[in-house]
Amino acid sequence: MAPSLSKLLRTAATTAKPPSWNGLRAACTRSISSESYSDKTTITVETNLPFTTHQCEPPSRIVETTPAELMKFYADMFTMRRMEIAADSLYKSKLIRGFCHLYDGQEAVCTGMEAALTRKDCIITAYRDHCLFYGRGGTLLEVFAELMGRKDGCSHGKGGSMHFYKKENGFYGGHGIVGAQVPLGCGLAFAQKYSKAEAVTFALYGDGAANQGQLFEALNMSALWNLPAVLVCENNHYGMGTAEWRAAKSPAYYKRGDYAPGLKVDGMDVFAVKQAAKFAKEHALKNGPIILEMDTYRYHGHSMSDPGSTYRTRDEISGVRQERDPIERVRKLVLAHNIATPAELKDIEKEAKKEVDDAIALAKECSLPDSSELFSHVYVKGFGTEAFGADRKELKGLLP
Amino acid sequence: MWGALQQKSGLATLVSSLKHGQVLERLVPMAFTPSRKLSTAAKEMTVRDALNSAIDEEMSADPKVFLMGEEVGEYQGAYKISKGLLQKFGPDRVLDTPITEAGFTGIGVGAAYYGLRPIVEFMTFNFAMQAIDQIINSAAKTNYMSAGQISVPIVFRGPNGAAAGVGAQHSHCYAAWYGSCPGLKVLTPYSAEDSRGLMKAAIRDPDPVIFLENELLYGESFPVSAECLDPSFCLPIGKAKIEREGKDVTITAFSKMVGYALQAAQELEKEGISAEVINLRSIRPLDRATINASVRKTSRLVTVEEGFPQHGIGAEICASVVEESFEYLDAPVERITGADVPMPYAANLERLAVPQVEDIVHASKRACYRAVPMSAVV
């Protein structure tokens, strides 16, 4: 059984030895238990809004779930929310540098998608990737260590906030250039079909990226070649500081695929997302690409250097938080169906906060990557050539 | 910052600037009245304000000049370089584009074909890679291919190179990429004076200009003369500036590295090595005359750049000096560059991946055969 996090911390402190990597990973795996809730009882939920369609019939608004799934949704989304808010503080105290794009408000999109997919399916996204990574099985320690540029981060500190990956769980990053991830995602789908994997790729992009030409090029080829690609537009209505209506002649992104069918989904409703993702996966496996537009919202600005209030009103932000917050929705369902009491939900929240805080404490103790890592992973096969540092006569490495 | 200190040290710098062919029309009378010179040199300006004022003045002077890019209008500019311009010139001349570089760059080049004078902003030059076909094939080569019928009076501007902690995809330096392409002019301002003078020159120039700024320089303040503040101020394209005169070793640098080179020169001075610091200002055309004249004086050369070493600016400068001033060299040319790896995020690795002042000092000492620091001061 995995040693407890606190035991590992104590051992590390007394022996002055760094905790083992596998021990750390095991200890930081989600331990919030939804196992005590039934996964046999079925609960029927109706999505908040109907689906709007383009070139297809909508899936049913009636979604089946279980108490266990509901509680997992709550715990996962709450953890994601805490994680992003903690990242905000860490950035302000300069432990996180460079760019930091936060996902709070959008949790239902990645949580609902995970419920419909397996780890054989692939997910790829842009730079707002912390929660997607977590949803794909990344640990909080890997998140915070990477954000702080430490060697136990998921990219050993070399990637940073925008470059999280977990290939073994089908998460392909983590990309900094707007739009580039969409053709990449179609490429993953190409490889899945080529390998007869019977799996799909969900390529996520924002309303800002939705106008990129390369998206349409990739979609065209995906349709011609019948690739199992699902293009998911996380429409949070602002591309950095530009509202969708100022960037897109047609902000009906679910229709922009033209010949490709599309579905517009309430992205703040985790069950609508789950249902749409399930529908899209089935479609893509048989009939090629489909577009999902998730109507969602980010509470933070575009990044930590954007206050997020020069191009939208504070009333708008608080309005969404009050009317449409995805975690609140699940909480209401949990209470309405008597699955847990407010006190039990509070326990789950406390556990999540503690997990986040523990991971941060551990990440802060992690060392920076070794200097030799400057030259590692430039190539898979470097033929022993030299690579140089800033002063080529003082610092160089051999690329293995 | 160090550049500011240098310029405050007075006439010597001004005189050397005049020697290198720069036209400083109104400065000469002022130079003879020290008190007035003090008051004119006392005005400071950030690089950000320098760029903003230059673009503002050129847009006022010529109605054909317009600005397009992401967040340049309502957001006031991602780095606030275009602050106030939408309010002043209106939405017909300051256009917020969608996040579609290939498309809006092509649109800008097409407008330039017709005779307008676009300024296309890239939020960083990393994103310009999406548009590089339009820059090279549609802008750089067209005057040649059309035998002069279609000129392309366009400016592509934005931050270039590393910032702080922004990772591999946001830290690339494109000076060598654009610098190799005939048909383009490539400018790299350092100070506020550079920024104002070179931006005005770029906008007035009839050819496509790549204007490589640096995010970390935007907030830095430099003293500016009254002459520099005048709307008619302009710096020549293709002329480097001797930022600091010296006799023992030549250090070439551009953009942010000029500040580092000046700091290195201060350190070297303490050890009795007099370094001449050249601010390239122009990557293409490269001021080979100034560089070679300096090397013929000092016999030693250290080139400094942020970008990757192979096929970089230092490589070209070294070749030029070997071709034209071989007999004058007393030591191998030293290159200080960014490390030959994608930019890592971790702070310690990033520090190893970009040039530091001590790297420039070491290389300069090696060029002077003083790799081990001397204990006695000359």
XYZ file of N, CA and C in Angstrom, chain A residues 85-266:
546
model
N -6.414 27.774 -8.122
C -6.354 28.931 -7.224
C -5.019 28.950 -6.479
N -4.535 27.766 -6.106
C -3.220 27.702 -5.453
C -2.135 28.162 -6.419
N -2.269 27.799 -7.694
C -1.279 28.227 -8.690
C -1.259 29.748 -8.795
N -2.414 30.369 -8.718
C -2.506 31.836 -8.721
C -1.639 32.424 -7.612
N -1.795 31.901 -6.387
C -0.989 32.411 -5.267
C 0.489 32.176 -5.478
N 0.822 30.979 -5.957
C 2.241 30.653 -6.168
C 2.848 31.588 -7.205
N 2.058 31.919 -8.233
C 2.570 32.827 -9.266
C 2.834 34.202 -8.667
N 1.895 34.660 -7.844
C 2.058 35.985 -7.231
C 3.233 36.022 -6.275
N 3.551 34.881 -5.645
C 4.751 34.864 -4.802
C 5.987 34.449 -5.571
N 5.884 34.492 -6.913
C 7.023 34.315 -7.810
C 7.653 32.924 -7.748
N 6.885 31.951 -7.251
C 7.414 30.582 -7.309
C 7.128 29.967 -8.669
N 6.158 30.518 -9.340
C 5.885 30.117 -10.719
C 6.271 31.305 -11.588
N 7.013 31.010 -12.690
C 7.507 32.096 -13.543
C 6.928 31.983 -14.947
N 7.094 33.048 -15.724
C 6.717 32.977 -17.126
C 5.218 33.083 -17.304
N 4.664 32.153 -18.056
C 3.234 32.182 -18.343
C 2.482 31.200 -17.456
N 1.252 31.562 -17.099
C 0.421 30.660 -16.304
C -1.025 30.932 -16.685
N -1.654 29.989 -17.355
C -3.023 30.156 -17.847
C -3.944 29.232 -17.063
N -4.883 29.811 -16.340
C -5.674 29.020 -15.394
C -7.044 28.645 -15.941
N -7.507 27.512 -15.465
C -8.677 26.834 -16.051
C -9.913 26.932 -15.175
N -9.834 27.629 -14.041
C -10.965 27.581 -13.104
C -12.206 28.191 -13.748
N -13.288 27.448 -13.645
C -14.545 27.756 -14.319
C -14.830 26.724 -15.397
N -13.769 26.170 -15.970
C -13.931 25.249 -17.099
C -13.843 23.770 -16.713
N -13.819 23.510 -15.395
C -13.565 22.139 -14.923
C -14.504 21.091 -15.509
N -15.770 21.467 -15.756
C -16.740 20.467 -16.216
C -16.360 19.901 -17.571
N -15.647 20.683 -18.380
C -15.298 20.196 -19.715
C -14.351 19.016 -19.603
N -13.286 19.176 -18.867
C -12.333 18.072 -18.844
C -12.857 16.917 -18.005
N -13.641 17.209 -16.981
C -14.168 16.123 -16.145
C -15.206 15.306 -16.898
N -16.110 15.988 -17.586
C -17.129 15.274 -18.356
C -16.518 14.434 -19.463
N -15.481 14.987 -20.109
C -14.815 14.252 -21.194
C -14.172 12.981 -20.663
N -13.468 13.094 -19.547
C -12.795 11.913 -18.975
C -13.785 10.809 -18.677
N -15.006 11.198 -18.265
C -16.005 10.180 -17.926
C -16.441 9.394 -19.148
N -16.269 9.963 -20.328
C -16.716 9.298 -21.545
C -15.589 8.583 -22.276
N -14.359 8.841 -21.864
C -13.207 8.313 -22.613
C -12.434 7.274 -21.821
N -11.573 6.563 -22.526
C -10.638 5.667 -21.848
C -9.240 6.239 -22.014
N -8.267 5.601 -21.373
C -6.899 6.082 -21.506
C -6.283 5.689 -22.849
N -7.029 4.891 -23.614
C -6.553 4.582 -24.967
C -6.908 5.701 -25.936
N -7.945 6.464 -25.556
C -8.245 7.645 -26.350
C -7.192 8.700 -26.038
N -6.984 9.602 -26.988
C -5.961 10.635 -26.773
C -6.626 11.987 -26.565
N -5.970 12.800 -25.737
C -6.415 14.186 -25.571
C -5.215 15.091 -25.842
N -5.462 16.171 -26.568
C -4.409 17.163 -26.786
C -5.049 18.534 -26.668
N -4.313 19.467 -26.107
C -4.889 20.792 -25.891
C -3.800 21.843 -26.064
N -4.170 23.110 -25.773
C -3.198 24.202 -25.893
C -2.548 24.419 -24.516
N -2.411 25.645 -24.097
C -1.592 25.971 -22.931
C -2.375 25.999 -21.631
N -3.700 25.941 -21.689
C -4.522 25.978 -20.472
C -4.725 24.521 -20.051
N -3.619 23.877 -19.675
C -3.582 22.413 -19.652
C -3.476 21.758 -18.286
N -3.426 22.513 -17.205
C -3.176 21.887 -15.902
C -4.247 20.861 -15.558
N -5.519 21.262 -15.717
C -6.610 20.364 -15.311
C -6.766 19.194 -16.272
N -6.517 19.398 -17.538
C -6.558 18.286 -18.489
C -5.526 17.226 -18.103
N -4.355 17.703 -17.738
C -3.273 16.800 -17.292
C -3.707 16.025 -16.046
N -4.288 16.749 -15.107
C -4.752 16.110 -13.876
C -5.841 15.083 -14.192
N -6.748 15.444 -15.067
C -7.826 14.528 -15.453
C -7.303 13.263 -16.120
N -6.149 13.393 -16.755
C -5.581 12.221 -17.430
C -4.704 11.393 -16.493
N -4.776 11.691 -15.202
C -4.040 10.883 -14.228
C -2.733 11.505 -13.772
N -2.482 12.745 -14.151
C -1.295 13.414 -13.612
C -1.509 13.698 -12.136
N -0.431 13.707 -11.352
C -0.586 13.955 -9.917
C -0.389 15.438 -9.610
N -0.893 15.827 -8.446
C -0.734 17.218 -8.013
C 0.744 17.563 -7.838
N 1.511 16.600 -7.375
C 2.944 16.868 -7.208
C 3.587 17.161 -8.557
N 3.247 16.345 -9.560
C 3.815 16.570 -10.889
C 3.427 17.957 -11.406
N 2.186 18.372 -11.105
C 1.722 19.690 -11.540
C 2.546 20.786 -10.871
N 2.572 20.781 -9.548
C 3.216 21.891 -8.840
C 4.726 21.877 -8.998
N 5.307 20.686 -9.038
C 6.760 20.632 -9.234
C 7.126 21.176 -10.622
N 6.308 20.857 -11.608
C 6.601 21.376 -12.952
C 6.423 22.885 -12.993
N 5.336 23.368 -12.367
C 5.072 24.812 -12.362
C 6.215 25.564 -11.692
N 6.813 24.932 -10.682
C 7.910 25.591 -9.980
C 9.273 25.242 -10.569
N 9.261 24.523 -11.675
C 10.512 24.235 -12.360
C 11.422 23.301 -11.589
N 10.839 22.264 -10.965
C 11.637 21.315 -10.211
C 11.752 19.989 -10.958
N 12.730 19.178 -10.541
C 12.999 17.981 -11.314
C 11.920 16.923 -11.204
N 11.057 17.005 -10.202
C 9.983 16.012 -10.103
C 8.722 16.443 -10.834
N 8.807 17.509 -11.580
C 7.686 17.912 -12.417
C 7.510 16.937 -13.575
N 6.315 16.972 -14.166
C 6.031 15.987 -15.220
C 6.972 16.128 -16.402
N 7.542 17.277 -16.624
C 8.527 17.443 -17.695
C 9.903 17.742 -17.099
N 10.118 17.280 -15.867
C 11.398 17.458 -15.178
C 11.777 18.929 -15.049
N 10.788 19.809 -15.044
C 11.071 21.230 -14.901
C 11.472 21.907 -16.200
N 11.558 21.181 -17.278
C 12.055 21.772 -18.528
C 10.954 22.365 -19.386
N 9.697 22.002 -19.083
C 8.599 22.484 -19.930
C 7.924 23.727 -19.384
N 7.509 23.641 -18.119
C 6.750 24.752 -17.544
C 5.260 24.560 -17.748
N 4.505 25.576 -17.333
C 3.043 25.508 -17.288
C 2.393 25.057 -18.594
N 2.934 25.482 -19.709
C 2.262 25.231 -20.982
C 2.641 23.894 -21.593
N 3.532 23.149 -20.957
C 4.096 21.954 -21.588
C 4.056 20.759 -20.636
N 2.846 20.386 -20.218
C 2.616 19.167 -19.427
C 2.280 18.032 -20.399
N 2.784 16.851 -20.148
C 2.489 15.698 -21.008
C 2.336 14.462 -20.156
N 1.564 13.494 -20.643
C 1.512 12.171 -20.008
C 1.139 11.173 -21.089
N 2.135 10.795 -21.875
C 1.866 9.971 -23.047
C 1.276 8.623 -22.662
N 1.745 8.037 -21.561
C 1.242 6.694 -21.231
C -0.253 6.703 -20.917
N -0.793 7.878 -20.588
C -2.238 7.973 -20.345
C -2.973 8.674 -21.468
N -2.299 8.817 -22.588
C -2.950 9.423 -23.738
C -3.088 10.928 -23.681
N -2.213 11.594 -22.911
C -2.274 13.052 -22.903
C -1.047 13.597 -23.621
N -1.298 14.260 -24.760
C -0.204 14.716 -25.614
C 0.082 16.200 -25.486
N -0.218 16.773 -24.346
C 0.217 18.162 -24.097
C -0.877 19.199 -24.366
N -0.666 20.325 -23.923
C 0.452 21.145 -23.507
C 1.121 21.844 -24.675
N 0.474 22.822 -25.444
C 1.117 23.465 -26.587
C 0.955 24.965 -26.526
N 2.061 25.681 -26.864
C 2.074 27.127 -26.660
C 1.608 27.950 -27.839
N 1.587 27.383 -29.018
C 1.248 28.174 -30.205
C -0.207 27.915 -30.572
N -0.995 28.990 -30.535
C -2.437 28.889 -30.736
C -2.772 28.159 -32.037
N -3.553 27.113 -31.926
C -4.036 26.412 -33.123
C -3.205 25.211 -33.511
N -1.938 25.202 -33.158
C -1.060 24.125 -33.633
C -1.516 22.752 -33.158
N -2.176 22.716 -31.994
C -2.535 21.418 -31.432
C -3.632 20.717 -32.233
N -4.367 21.456 -33.066
C -5.477 20.811 -33.767
C -4.987 19.881 -34.881
N -4.130 20.348 -35.775
C -3.581 19.371 -36.727
C -2.837 18.244 -36.023
N -2.168 18.552 -34.928
C -1.474 17.500 -34.181
C -2.472 16.459 -33.708
N -3.607 16.933 -33.207
C -4.633 16.009 -32.739
C -5.180 15.155 -33.870
N -5.387 15.749 -35.031
C -5.842 14.982 -36.176
C -4.783 13.970 -36.577
N -3.535 14.302 -36.358
C -2.452 13.365 -36.617
C -2.488 12.190 -35.663
N -2.820 12.452 -34.416
C -2.977 11.355 -33.456
C -4.104 10.443 -33.921
N -5.196 11.059 -34.370
C -6.339 10.280 -34.849
C -5.945 9.449 -36.071
N -5.135 10.047 -36.942
C -4.644 9.334 -38.116
C -3.900 8.079 -37.678
N -3.021 8.252 -36.686
C -2.216 7.126 -36.209
C -3.075 6.078 -35.525
N -4.117 6.532 -34.833
C -5.013 5.567 -34.188
C -5.725 4.721 -35.236
N -6.173 5.375 -36.301
C -6.875 4.620 -37.344
C -5.894 3.682 -38.062
N -4.747 4.203 -38.353
C -3.679 3.440 -39.017
C -3.323 2.187 -38.228
N -3.322 2.342 -36.880
C -2.956 1.220 -36.004
C -4.162 0.397 -35.590
N -5.315 0.730 -36.097
C -6.553 0.021 -35.772
C -6.800 -0.010 -34.261
N -6.578 1.120 -33.635
C -6.660 1.175 -32.174
C -8.092 1.186 -31.656
N -9.061 1.475 -32.511
C -10.462 1.600 -32.087
C -10.588 2.639 -30.978
N -9.886 3.709 -31.145
C -9.920 4.780 -30.144
C -9.958 6.109 -30.888
N -10.274 7.176 -30.159
C -10.412 8.489 -30.798
C -9.471 9.495 -30.147
N -9.318 10.640 -30.822
C -8.574 11.756 -30.242
C -9.498 12.949 -30.076
N -9.434 13.539 -28.888
C -10.142 14.793 -28.648
C -9.105 15.917 -28.709
N -9.221 16.784 -29.705
C -8.289 17.909 -29.851
C -8.994 19.171 -29.395
N -8.494 19.749 -28.307
C -9.152 20.916 -27.716
C -8.532 22.212 -28.202
N -9.362 23.211 -28.416
C -8.888 24.535 -28.805
C -9.883 25.557 -28.302
N -9.504 26.824 -28.340
C -10.383 27.863 -27.802
C -11.089 28.628 -28.912
N -11.919 29.581 -28.494
C -12.620 30.396 -29.485
C -11.621 31.260 -30.253
N -10.516 31.603 -29.620
C -9.475 32.381 -30.316
C -8.833 31.566 -31.421
N -8.567 30.304 -31.135
C -7.914 29.423 -32.112
C -8.863 28.977 -33.205
N -10.171 29.136 -32.970
C -11.167 28.580 -33.889
C -11.086 29.195 -35.279
N -10.419 30.350 -35.393
C -10.328 30.997 -36.704
C -9.054 30.648 -37.449
N -8.199 29.832 -36.813
C -6.924 29.481 -37.429
C -7.135 28.647 -38.680
N -6.432 29.022 -39.742
C -6.554 28.280 -41.003
C -6.166 26.821 -40.870
N -5.133 26.553 -40.071
C -4.645 25.181 -40.007
C -5.711 24.231 -39.453
N -6.629 24.772 -38.671
C -7.720 23.963 -38.142
C -8.565 23.421 -39.294
N -8.875 24.298 -40.243
C -9.733 23.907 -41.361
C -9.000 22.973 -42.311
N -7.704 23.194 -42.439
C -6.913 22.280 -43.280
C -6.941 20.881 -42.682
N -6.735 20.825 -41.351
C -6.684 19.511 -40.703
C -8.062 18.851 -40.717
N -9.091 19.653 -40.524
C -10.456 19.112 -40.524
C -10.806 18.546 -41.896
N -10.407 19.254 -42.934
C -10.677 18.815 -44.295
C -10.063 17.440 -44.546
N -8.805 17.299 -44.169
C -8.134 16.009 -44.377
C -8.734 14.929 -43.497
N -9.093 15.301 -42.263
C -9.698 14.316 -41.358
C -11.004 13.804 -41.944
N -11.751 14.709 -42.587
C -13.025 14.300 -43.168
C -12.796 13.446 -44.419
N -11.844 13.852 -45.238
C -11.543 13.083 -46.452
C -11.097 11.668 -46.097
N -10.290 11.571 -45.047
C -9.708 10.285 -44.685
C -10.456 9.579 -43.571
N -11.579 10.134 -43.177
C -12.434 9.516 -42.172
C -11.693 9.216 -40.864
N -11.043 10.231 -40.322
C -10.248 10.018 -39.116
C -11.113 10.141 -37.863
N -10.778 9.367 -36.820
C -11.560 9.420 -35.570
C -11.164 10.635 -34.720
N -11.413 11.837 -35.254
C -11.004 13.068 -34.568
C -12.228 13.811 -34.067
N -12.186 14.218 -32.823
C -13.239 15.063 -32.264
C -12.592 16.405 -31.944
N -13.050 17.440 -32.610
C -12.505 18.773 -32.361
C -13.380 19.446 -31.318
N -12.788 19.820 -30.185
C -13.571 20.371 -29.083
C -13.204 21.834 -28.889
N -14.151 22.696 -29.206
C -13.902 24.123 -29.017
C -14.338 24.503 -27.602
N -13.358 24.828 -26.745
C -13.700 25.301 -25.394
C -13.958 26.800 -25.537
N -15.214 27.127 -25.805
C -15.551 28.520 -26.067
C -15.787 29.252 -24.753
N -14.723 29.930 -24.262
C -14.926 30.758 -23.067
C -15.163 32.216 -23.447
N -15.447 32.422 -24.713
C -15.944 33.693 -25.251
C -14.929 34.820 -25.370
N -13.691 34.593 -24.968
C -12.669 35.629 -25.082
C -11.367 34.992 -25.528
N -10.802 35.531 -26.624
C -9.477 35.103 -27.037
C -8.528 36.141 -26.493
N -7.884 35.845 -25.384
C -7.157 36.842 -24.583
C -8.093 37.989 -24.274
N -7.919 39.174 -24.904
C -8.785 40.287 -24.559
C -9.869 40.565 -25.582
N -9.989 39.671 -26.563
C -10.910 39.943 -27.664
C -12.129 39.041 -27.587
N -13.292 39.678 -27.458
C -14.535 38.914 -27.379
C -14.800 38.207 -28.700
N -15.504 37.070 -28.633
C -15.684 36.225 -29.814
C -16.288 36.966 -30.996
N -17.234 37.891 -30.729
C -17.909 38.554 -31.835
C -16.972 39.520 -32.563
N -15.828 39.884 -31.922
C -14.863 40.763 -32.583
C -13.815 39.992 -33.362
N -13.775 38.684 -33.141
C -12.747 37.880 -33.803
C -13.324 36.957 -34.865
N -14.605 36.622 -34.739
C -15.200 35.645 -35.647
C -16.436 36.232 -36.300
N -16.466 36.183 -37.617
C -17.675 36.606 -38.325
C -18.832 35.703 -37.924
N -18.502 34.387 -37.771
C -19.510 33.466 -37.278
C -19.013 32.802 -35.999
N -19.453 33.281 -34.825
C -19.037 32.638 -33.577
C -19.842 31.368 -33.253
N -20.549 30.851 -34.233
C -21.252 29.583 -34.002
C -20.274 28.473 -34.338
N -19.307 28.246 -33.464
C -18.170 27.387 -33.776
C -18.579 25.954 -34.096
N -19.696 25.521 -33.529
C -20.122 24.139 -33.801
C -20.552 23.967 -35.253
N -20.857 25.104 -35.924
C -21.278 25.031 -37.331
C -20.104 25.248 -38.282
N -18.969 25.667 -37.745
C -17.896 26.103 -38.631
C -17.256 24.946 -39.377
N -17.546 23.715 -38.987
C -17.018 22.558 -39.689
C -17.703 22.323 -41.018
N -18.785 23.075 -41.268
C -19.485 23.010 -42.557
C -19.973 21.592 -42.834
N -19.171 20.804 -43.524
C -19.558 19.430 -43.879
C -19.443 18.502 -42.672
N -18.696 18.948 -41.645
C -18.542 18.096 -40.461
C -19.650 18.434 -39.475
N -20.283 17.419 -38.902
C -21.358 17.702 -37.957
C -20.827 18.364 -36.692
N -21.735 19.034 -35.987
C -21.326 19.726 -34.778
C -22.418 19.751 -33.744
N -21.986 19.925 -32.500
C -22.927 19.925 -31.384
C -22.530 21.067 -30.460
N -23.524 21.855 -30.078
C -23.231 22.902 -29.100
C -23.694 22.422 -27.736
N -22.819 22.520 -26.744
C -23.015 21.876 -25.446
C -22.848 22.905 -24.338
N -23.680 22.802 -23.302
C -23.477 23.641 -22.118
C -22.237 23.124 -21.379
